[in-house]
Tab-separated table of C-alpha atoms and ligand atoms in Angstrom:
chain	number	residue	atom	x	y	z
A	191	UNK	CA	104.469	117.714	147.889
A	192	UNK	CA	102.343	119.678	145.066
A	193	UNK	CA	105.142	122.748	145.405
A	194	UNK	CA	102.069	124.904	146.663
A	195	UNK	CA	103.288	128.645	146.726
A	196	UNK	CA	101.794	130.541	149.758
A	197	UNK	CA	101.723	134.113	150.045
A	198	UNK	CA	102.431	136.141	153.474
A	199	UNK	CA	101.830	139.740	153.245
A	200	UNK	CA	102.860	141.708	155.810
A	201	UNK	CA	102.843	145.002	156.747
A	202	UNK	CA	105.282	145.506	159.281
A	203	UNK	CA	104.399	149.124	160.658
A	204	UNK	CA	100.740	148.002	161.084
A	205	UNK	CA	101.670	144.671	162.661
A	206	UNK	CA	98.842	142.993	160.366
A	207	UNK	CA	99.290	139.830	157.602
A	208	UNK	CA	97.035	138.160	155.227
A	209	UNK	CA	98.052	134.522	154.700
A	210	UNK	CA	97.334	133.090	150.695
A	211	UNK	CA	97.086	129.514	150.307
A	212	UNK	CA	98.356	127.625	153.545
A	213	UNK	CA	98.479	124.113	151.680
A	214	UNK	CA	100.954	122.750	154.478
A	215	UNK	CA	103.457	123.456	156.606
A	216	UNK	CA	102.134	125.276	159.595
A	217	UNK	CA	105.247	125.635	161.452
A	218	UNK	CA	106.814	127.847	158.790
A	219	UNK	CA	104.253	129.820	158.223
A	220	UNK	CA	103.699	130.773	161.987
A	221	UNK	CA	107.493	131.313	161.965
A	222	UNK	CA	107.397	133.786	159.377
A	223	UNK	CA	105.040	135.827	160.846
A	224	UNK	CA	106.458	135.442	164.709
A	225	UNK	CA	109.799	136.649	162.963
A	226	UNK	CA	108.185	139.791	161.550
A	227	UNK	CA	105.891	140.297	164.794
A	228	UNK	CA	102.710	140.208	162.440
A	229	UNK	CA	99.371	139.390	163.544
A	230	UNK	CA	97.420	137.176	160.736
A	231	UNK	CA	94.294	139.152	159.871
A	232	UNK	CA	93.026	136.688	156.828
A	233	UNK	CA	93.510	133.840	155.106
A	234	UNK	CA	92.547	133.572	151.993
A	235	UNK	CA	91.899	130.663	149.787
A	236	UNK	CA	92.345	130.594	146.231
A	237	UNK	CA	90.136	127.560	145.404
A	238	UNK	CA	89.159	124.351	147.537
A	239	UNK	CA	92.195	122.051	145.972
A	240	UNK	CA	94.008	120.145	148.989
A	241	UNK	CA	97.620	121.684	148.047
A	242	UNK	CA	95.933	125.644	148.516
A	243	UNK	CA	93.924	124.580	151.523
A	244	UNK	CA	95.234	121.731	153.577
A	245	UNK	CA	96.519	123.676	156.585
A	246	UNK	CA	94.231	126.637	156.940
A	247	UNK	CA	92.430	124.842	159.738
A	248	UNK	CA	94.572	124.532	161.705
A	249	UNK	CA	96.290	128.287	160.686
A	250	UNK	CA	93.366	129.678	161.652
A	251	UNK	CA	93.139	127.686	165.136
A	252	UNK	CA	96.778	128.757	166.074
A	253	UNK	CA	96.000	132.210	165.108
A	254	UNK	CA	92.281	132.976	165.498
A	255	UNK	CA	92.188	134.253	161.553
A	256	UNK	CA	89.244	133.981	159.367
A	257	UNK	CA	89.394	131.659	156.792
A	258	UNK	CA	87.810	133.182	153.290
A	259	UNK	CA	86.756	130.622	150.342
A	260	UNK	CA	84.733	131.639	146.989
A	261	UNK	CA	81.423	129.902	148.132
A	262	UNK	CA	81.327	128.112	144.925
A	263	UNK	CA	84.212	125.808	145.617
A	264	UNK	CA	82.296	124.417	148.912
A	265	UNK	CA	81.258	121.460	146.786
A	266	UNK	CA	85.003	120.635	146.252
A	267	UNK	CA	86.060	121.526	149.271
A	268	UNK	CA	83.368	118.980	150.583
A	269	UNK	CA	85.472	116.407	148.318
A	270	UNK	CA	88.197	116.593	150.377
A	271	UNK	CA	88.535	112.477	151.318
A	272	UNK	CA	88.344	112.144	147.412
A	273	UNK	CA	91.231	114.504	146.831
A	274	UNK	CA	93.638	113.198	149.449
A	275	UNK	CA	92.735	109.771	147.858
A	276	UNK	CA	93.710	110.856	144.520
A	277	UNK	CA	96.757	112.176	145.424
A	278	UNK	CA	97.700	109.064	147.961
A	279	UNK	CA	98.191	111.721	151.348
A	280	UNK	CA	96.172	111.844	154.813
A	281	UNK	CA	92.831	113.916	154.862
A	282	UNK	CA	94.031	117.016	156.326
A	283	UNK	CA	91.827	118.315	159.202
A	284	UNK	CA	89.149	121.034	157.092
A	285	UNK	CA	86.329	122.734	158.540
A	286	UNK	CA	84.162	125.225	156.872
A	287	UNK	CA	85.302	128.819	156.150
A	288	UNK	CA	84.027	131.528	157.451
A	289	UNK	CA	83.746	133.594	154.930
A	290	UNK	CA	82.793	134.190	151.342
A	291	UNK	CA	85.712	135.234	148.999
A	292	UNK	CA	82.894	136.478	146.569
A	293	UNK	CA	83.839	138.779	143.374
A	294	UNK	CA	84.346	142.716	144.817
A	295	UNK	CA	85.333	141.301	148.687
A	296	UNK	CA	88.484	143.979	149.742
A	297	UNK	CA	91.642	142.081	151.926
A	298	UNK	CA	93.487	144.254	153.644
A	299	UNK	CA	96.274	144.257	156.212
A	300	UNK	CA	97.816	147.350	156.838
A	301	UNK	CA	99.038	148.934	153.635
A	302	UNK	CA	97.727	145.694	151.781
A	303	UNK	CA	94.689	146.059	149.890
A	304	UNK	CA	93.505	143.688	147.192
A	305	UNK	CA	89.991	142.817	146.090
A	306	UNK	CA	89.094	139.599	144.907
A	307	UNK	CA	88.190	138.606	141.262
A	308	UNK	CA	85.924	135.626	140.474
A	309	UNK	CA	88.013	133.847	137.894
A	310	UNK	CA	85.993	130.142	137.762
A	311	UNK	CA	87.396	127.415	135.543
A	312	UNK	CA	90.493	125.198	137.283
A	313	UNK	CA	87.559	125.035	139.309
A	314	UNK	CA	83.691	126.494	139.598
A	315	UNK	CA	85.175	129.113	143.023
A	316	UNK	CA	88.747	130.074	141.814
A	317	UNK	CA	89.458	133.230	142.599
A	318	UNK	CA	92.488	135.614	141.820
A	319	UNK	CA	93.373	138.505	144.496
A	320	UNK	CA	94.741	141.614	142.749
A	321	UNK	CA	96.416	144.631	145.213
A	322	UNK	CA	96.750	147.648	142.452
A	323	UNK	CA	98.105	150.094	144.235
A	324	UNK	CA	101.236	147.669	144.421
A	325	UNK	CA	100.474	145.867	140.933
A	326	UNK	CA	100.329	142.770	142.057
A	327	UNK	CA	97.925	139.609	141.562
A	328	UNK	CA	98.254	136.485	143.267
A	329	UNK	CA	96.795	134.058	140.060
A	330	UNK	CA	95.600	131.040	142.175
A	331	UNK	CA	95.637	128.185	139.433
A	332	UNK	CA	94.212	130.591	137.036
A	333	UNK	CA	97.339	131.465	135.286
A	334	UNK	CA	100.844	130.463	135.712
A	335	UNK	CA	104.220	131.329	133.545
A	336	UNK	CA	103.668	130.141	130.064
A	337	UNK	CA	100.906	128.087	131.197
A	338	UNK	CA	97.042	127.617	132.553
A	339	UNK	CA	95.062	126.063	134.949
A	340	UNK	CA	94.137	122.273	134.535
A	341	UNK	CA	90.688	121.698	133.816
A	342	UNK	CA	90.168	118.017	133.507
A	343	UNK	CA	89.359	117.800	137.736
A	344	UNK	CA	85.844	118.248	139.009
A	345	UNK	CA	83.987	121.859	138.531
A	346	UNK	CA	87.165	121.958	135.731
A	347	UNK	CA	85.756	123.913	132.467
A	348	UNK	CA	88.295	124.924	129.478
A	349	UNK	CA	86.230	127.487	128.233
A	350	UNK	CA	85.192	129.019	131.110
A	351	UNK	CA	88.891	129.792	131.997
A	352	UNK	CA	89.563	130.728	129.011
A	353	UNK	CA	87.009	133.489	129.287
A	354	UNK	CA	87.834	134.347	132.974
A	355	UNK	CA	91.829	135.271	131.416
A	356	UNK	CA	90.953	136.771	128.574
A	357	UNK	CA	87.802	139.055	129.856
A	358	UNK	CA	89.270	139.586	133.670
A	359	UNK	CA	93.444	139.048	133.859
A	360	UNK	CA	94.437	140.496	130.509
A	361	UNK	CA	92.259	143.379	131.083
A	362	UNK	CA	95.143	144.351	133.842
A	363	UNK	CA	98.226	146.181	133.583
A	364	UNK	CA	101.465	144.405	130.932
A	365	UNK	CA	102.843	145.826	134.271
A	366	UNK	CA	101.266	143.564	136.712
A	367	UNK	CA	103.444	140.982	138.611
A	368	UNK	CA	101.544	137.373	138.604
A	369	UNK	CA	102.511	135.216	141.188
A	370	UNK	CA	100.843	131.970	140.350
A	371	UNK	CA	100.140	128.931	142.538
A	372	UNK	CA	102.814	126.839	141.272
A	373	UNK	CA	105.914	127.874	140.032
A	374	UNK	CA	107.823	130.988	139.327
A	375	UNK	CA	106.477	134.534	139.009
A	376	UNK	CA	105.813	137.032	135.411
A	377	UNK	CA	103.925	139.060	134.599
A	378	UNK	CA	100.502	139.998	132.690
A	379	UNK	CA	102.197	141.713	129.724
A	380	UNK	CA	104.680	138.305	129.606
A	381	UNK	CA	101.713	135.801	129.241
A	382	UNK	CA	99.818	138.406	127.103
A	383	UNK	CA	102.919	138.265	124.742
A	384	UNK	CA	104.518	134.561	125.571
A	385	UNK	CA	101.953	131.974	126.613
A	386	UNK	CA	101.031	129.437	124.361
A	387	UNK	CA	97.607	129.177	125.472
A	388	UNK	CA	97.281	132.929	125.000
A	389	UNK	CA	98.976	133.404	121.555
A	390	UNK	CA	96.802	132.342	118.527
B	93	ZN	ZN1	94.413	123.613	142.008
Protein backbone atom coordinates (compact mmCIF):
# COMPACT_ATOMS: atom_id res chain seq x y z
CA UNK A 1 0.00 0.00 0.00
CA UNK A 2 2.98 2.45 1.22
CA UNK A 3 4.86 1.61 -2.41
CA UNK A 4 7.68 -0.01 -0.14
CA UNK A 5 10.74 -0.69 -2.51
CA UNK A 6 12.52 -4.01 -1.56
CA UNK A 7 15.82 -4.89 -2.64
CA UNK A 8 16.92 -8.61 -3.79
CA UNK A 9 20.51 -8.99 -4.41
CA UNK A 10 21.59 -11.84 -5.89
CA UNK A 11 24.51 -13.32 -6.90
CA UNK A 12 23.77 -15.89 -9.23
CA UNK A 13 27.21 -17.86 -9.51
CA UNK A 14 27.30 -18.11 -5.66
CA UNK A 15 23.64 -19.10 -5.37
CA UNK A 16 23.38 -16.56 -2.28
CA UNK A 17 20.73 -13.31 -1.81
CA UNK A 18 20.30 -10.69 0.74
CA UNK A 19 16.67 -9.56 0.93
CA UNK A 20 16.21 -5.37 1.87
CA UNK A 21 13.03 -4.39 3.25
CA UNK A 22 10.34 -7.26 2.84
CA UNK A 23 7.32 -4.83 3.77
CA UNK A 24 4.79 -7.35 2.02
CA UNK A 25 4.28 -9.56 -0.46
CA UNK A 26 5.94 -12.82 0.35
CA UNK A 27 4.95 -14.70 -2.61
CA UNK A 28 6.91 -12.44 -4.95
CA UNK A 29 9.68 -12.22 -3.20
CA UNK A 30 10.15 -16.09 -2.79
CA UNK A 31 9.41 -16.15 -6.55
CA UNK A 32 12.15 -14.01 -7.40
CA UNK A 33 14.59 -15.81 -5.77
CA UNK A 34 13.15 -19.55 -6.78
CA UNK A 35 13.45 -18.02 -10.42
CA UNK A 36 17.13 -17.16 -9.99
CA UNK A 37 17.84 -20.45 -7.82
CA UNK A 38 19.18 -18.13 -4.91
CA UNK A 39 19.35 -19.09 -1.44
CA UNK A 40 18.38 -15.96 0.98
CA UNK A 41 21.39 -15.45 3.24
CA UNK A 42 20.00 -12.04 5.08
CA UNK A 43 17.47 -9.86 5.47
CA UNK A 44 18.03 -6.75 6.30
CA UNK A 45 15.89 -4.09 7.74
CA UNK A 46 16.25 -0.57 7.16
CA UNK A 47 14.29 0.75 10.19
CA UNK A 48 11.28 -0.82 12.27
CA UNK A 49 8.39 1.12 10.07
CA UNK A 50 5.54 -1.53 9.14
CA UNK A 51 5.93 -0.85 5.18
CA UNK A 52 10.10 -1.98 5.51
CA UNK A 53 9.29 -4.77 7.91
CA UNK A 54 5.88 -6.31 7.70
CA UNK A 55 6.78 -9.60 6.02
CA UNK A 56 10.24 -10.46 7.23
CA UNK A 57 8.71 -12.92 9.66
CA UNK A 58 7.40 -14.80 7.84
CA UNK A 59 10.49 -14.42 4.94
CA UNK A 60 12.60 -15.62 7.30
CA UNK A 61 10.26 -18.72 8.34
CA UNK A 62 9.91 -19.81 4.61
CA UNK A 63 13.53 -19.44 4.17
CA UNK A 64 15.41 -19.97 7.45
CA UNK A 65 17.26 -16.29 6.92
CA UNK A 66 18.33 -14.10 9.67
CA UNK A 67 16.53 -11.17 10.15
CA UNK A 68 19.03 -7.98 10.97
CA UNK A 69 17.46 -4.65 12.64
CA UNK A 70 19.61 -1.52 14.04
CA UNK A 71 18.91 -2.37 17.79
CA UNK A 72 17.79 1.09 18.30
CA UNK A 73 14.58 0.81 16.37
CA UNK A 74 13.39 -2.21 18.80
CA UNK A 75 11.32 0.38 20.63
CA UNK A 76 9.40 1.05 17.34
CA UNK A 77 9.40 -2.07 16.21
CA UNK A 78 7.71 -2.94 19.65
CA UNK A 79 4.99 -0.27 18.38
CA UNK A 80 3.93 -2.32 15.86
CA UNK A 81 -0.16 -2.56 16.93
CA UNK A 82 0.22 1.35 17.01
CA UNK A 83 1.55 1.54 13.49
CA UNK A 84 -0.88 -0.82 11.78
CA UNK A 85 -3.51 1.32 13.66
CA UNK A 86 -2.29 4.44 12.22
CA UNK A 87 -2.21 3.33 8.96
CA UNK A 88 -5.83 1.36 9.21
CA UNK A 89 -4.06 -2.43 8.06
CA UNK A 90 -3.83 -5.87 10.11
CA UNK A 91 -0.81 -6.28 12.59
CA UNK A 92 1.45 -8.24 10.52
CA UNK A 93 2.93 -11.30 12.33
CA UNK A 94 6.68 -9.68 13.86
CA UNK A 95 8.96 -11.41 16.04
CA UNK A 96 12.26 -10.19 17.19
CA UNK A 97 15.34 -10.08 14.90
CA UNK A 98 18.07 -11.82 15.29
CA UNK A 99 20.49 -9.68 14.75
CA UNK A 100 21.93 -6.25 15.27
CA UNK A 101 22.31 -4.10 12.05
CA UNK A 102 24.79 -1.93 14.18
CA UNK A 103 27.13 0.84 12.37
CA UNK A 104 30.39 -1.24 10.69
CA UNK A 105 28.13 -4.82 10.42
CA UNK A 106 29.42 -6.29 6.62
CA UNK A 107 26.26 -8.12 4.38
CA UNK A 108 27.40 -10.17 2.02
CA UNK A 109 26.07 -12.69 -0.48
CA UNK A 110 28.34 -13.82 -2.91
CA UNK A 111 29.92 -10.93 -4.75
CA UNK A 112 27.64 -8.56 -2.55
CA UNK A 113 29.28 -6.77 0.10
CA UNK A 114 27.90 -3.71 1.85
CA UNK A 115 28.42 -2.49 5.39
CA UNK A 116 25.91 -0.79 7.22
CA UNK A 117 25.87 2.97 8.21
CA UNK A 118 23.97 4.24 11.28
CA UNK A 119 22.04 7.09 9.75
CA UNK A 120 19.28 7.83 12.86
CA UNK A 121 16.63 10.48 12.31
CA UNK A 122 13.27 9.15 10.20
CA UNK A 123 13.76 7.17 13.13
CA UNK A 124 16.35 6.62 16.32
CA UNK A 125 17.75 2.81 14.24
CA UNK A 126 17.66 3.86 10.50
CA UNK A 127 20.23 2.56 8.84
CA UNK A 128 21.58 2.93 5.16
CA UNK A 129 23.55 -0.19 3.52
CA UNK A 130 26.27 1.02 1.12
CA UNK A 131 28.13 -1.91 -1.31
CA UNK A 132 31.26 0.30 -2.75
CA UNK A 133 32.81 -1.86 -4.74
CA UNK A 134 29.49 -1.62 -6.89
CA UNK A 135 28.62 2.11 -5.77
CA UNK A 136 25.61 1.53 -4.56
CA UNK A 137 23.54 2.54 -1.29
CA UNK A 138 20.25 1.38 -0.49
CA UNK A 139 18.99 4.95 1.51
CA UNK A 140 16.24 3.36 3.73
CA UNK A 141 14.01 6.55 4.48
CA UNK A 142 17.10 8.50 4.92
CA UNK A 143 17.16 10.09 1.59
CA UNK A 144 15.00 9.85 -1.37
CA UNK A 145 15.04 11.85 -4.95
CA UNK A 146 14.67 15.48 -4.22
CA UNK A 147 13.49 14.70 -0.89
CA UNK A 148 14.11 13.43 2.98
CA UNK A 149 12.94 11.32 5.48
CA UNK A 150 9.78 12.36 7.57
CA UNK A 151 10.50 13.15 10.98
CA UNK A 152 7.30 14.08 12.65
CA UNK A 153 6.69 9.94 13.71
CA UNK A 154 8.06 8.60 16.94
CA UNK A 155 12.11 8.46 17.50
CA UNK A 156 11.60 11.21 14.32
CA UNK A 157 14.41 14.10 14.84
CA UNK A 158 14.99 16.88 11.96
CA UNK A 159 18.25 17.67 13.01
CA UNK A 160 19.56 14.57 13.64
CA UNK A 161 18.92 13.58 9.94
CA UNK A 162 20.04 16.37 8.84
CA UNK A 163 23.41 15.63 10.37
CA UNK A 164 23.35 11.85 9.50
CA UNK A 165 23.14 13.25 5.35
CA UNK A 166 25.27 15.79 5.54
CA UNK A 167 28.24 14.13 7.84
CA UNK A 168 27.64 10.29 6.48
CA UNK A 169 25.73 10.21 2.72
CA UNK A 170 27.28 13.27 1.14
CA UNK A 171 30.59 12.21 2.28
CA UNK A 172 30.10 9.34 -0.61
CA UNK A 173 30.83 9.30 -4.13
CA UNK A 174 28.53 12.22 -6.75
CA UNK A 175 28.87 8.70 -8.34
CA UNK A 176 26.89 6.67 -5.99
CA UNK A 177 23.47 5.23 -7.10
CA UNK A 178 20.74 5.84 -4.13
CA UNK A 179 18.00 3.66 -4.21
CA UNK A 180 15.66 5.02 -1.62
CA UNK A 181 12.72 3.38 0.15
CA UNK A 182 10.09 4.98 -1.76
CA UNK A 183 10.23 6.04 -5.08
CA UNK A 184 12.61 6.22 -7.94
CA UNK A 185 16.40 5.94 -7.84
CA UNK A 186 19.52 9.06 -8.22
CA UNK A 187 22.16 9.51 -7.14
CA UNK A 188 24.47 11.23 -4.31
CA UNK A 189 25.98 13.87 -6.62
CA UNK A 190 22.01 14.57 -7.86
CA UNK A 191 20.71 15.34 -4.27
CA UNK A 192 24.10 17.00 -3.44
CA UNK A 193 23.33 19.36 -6.44
CA UNK A 194 19.22 19.17 -6.70
CA UNK A 195 17.49 18.57 -3.38
CA UNK A 196 15.80 21.21 -1.80
CA UNK A 197 16.51 20.15 1.57
CA UNK A 198 20.18 19.98 0.63
CA UNK A 199 20.61 23.30 -1.30
CA UNK A 200 20.83 26.46 0.94
ZN1 LIG B 1 9.75 4.77 7.26
Amino acid sequence: MLQCNCSILGDSDAGEAIVVDPGDDVARILAVLQKHKLRLSQIIITHAHIDHVGAASALRRATGAPIFLNQKDLALLSMMDWQAEFLGVPTPEIEAPDADAAKGLIVAAGNWRGEVLETPGHSQGSICLYFAPKSLLLAGDTLFAGGIGRTDLPGGDSGQIMRSIEGTLMQLPDSTIVVPGHGPETTIGEEREFNPFLVS
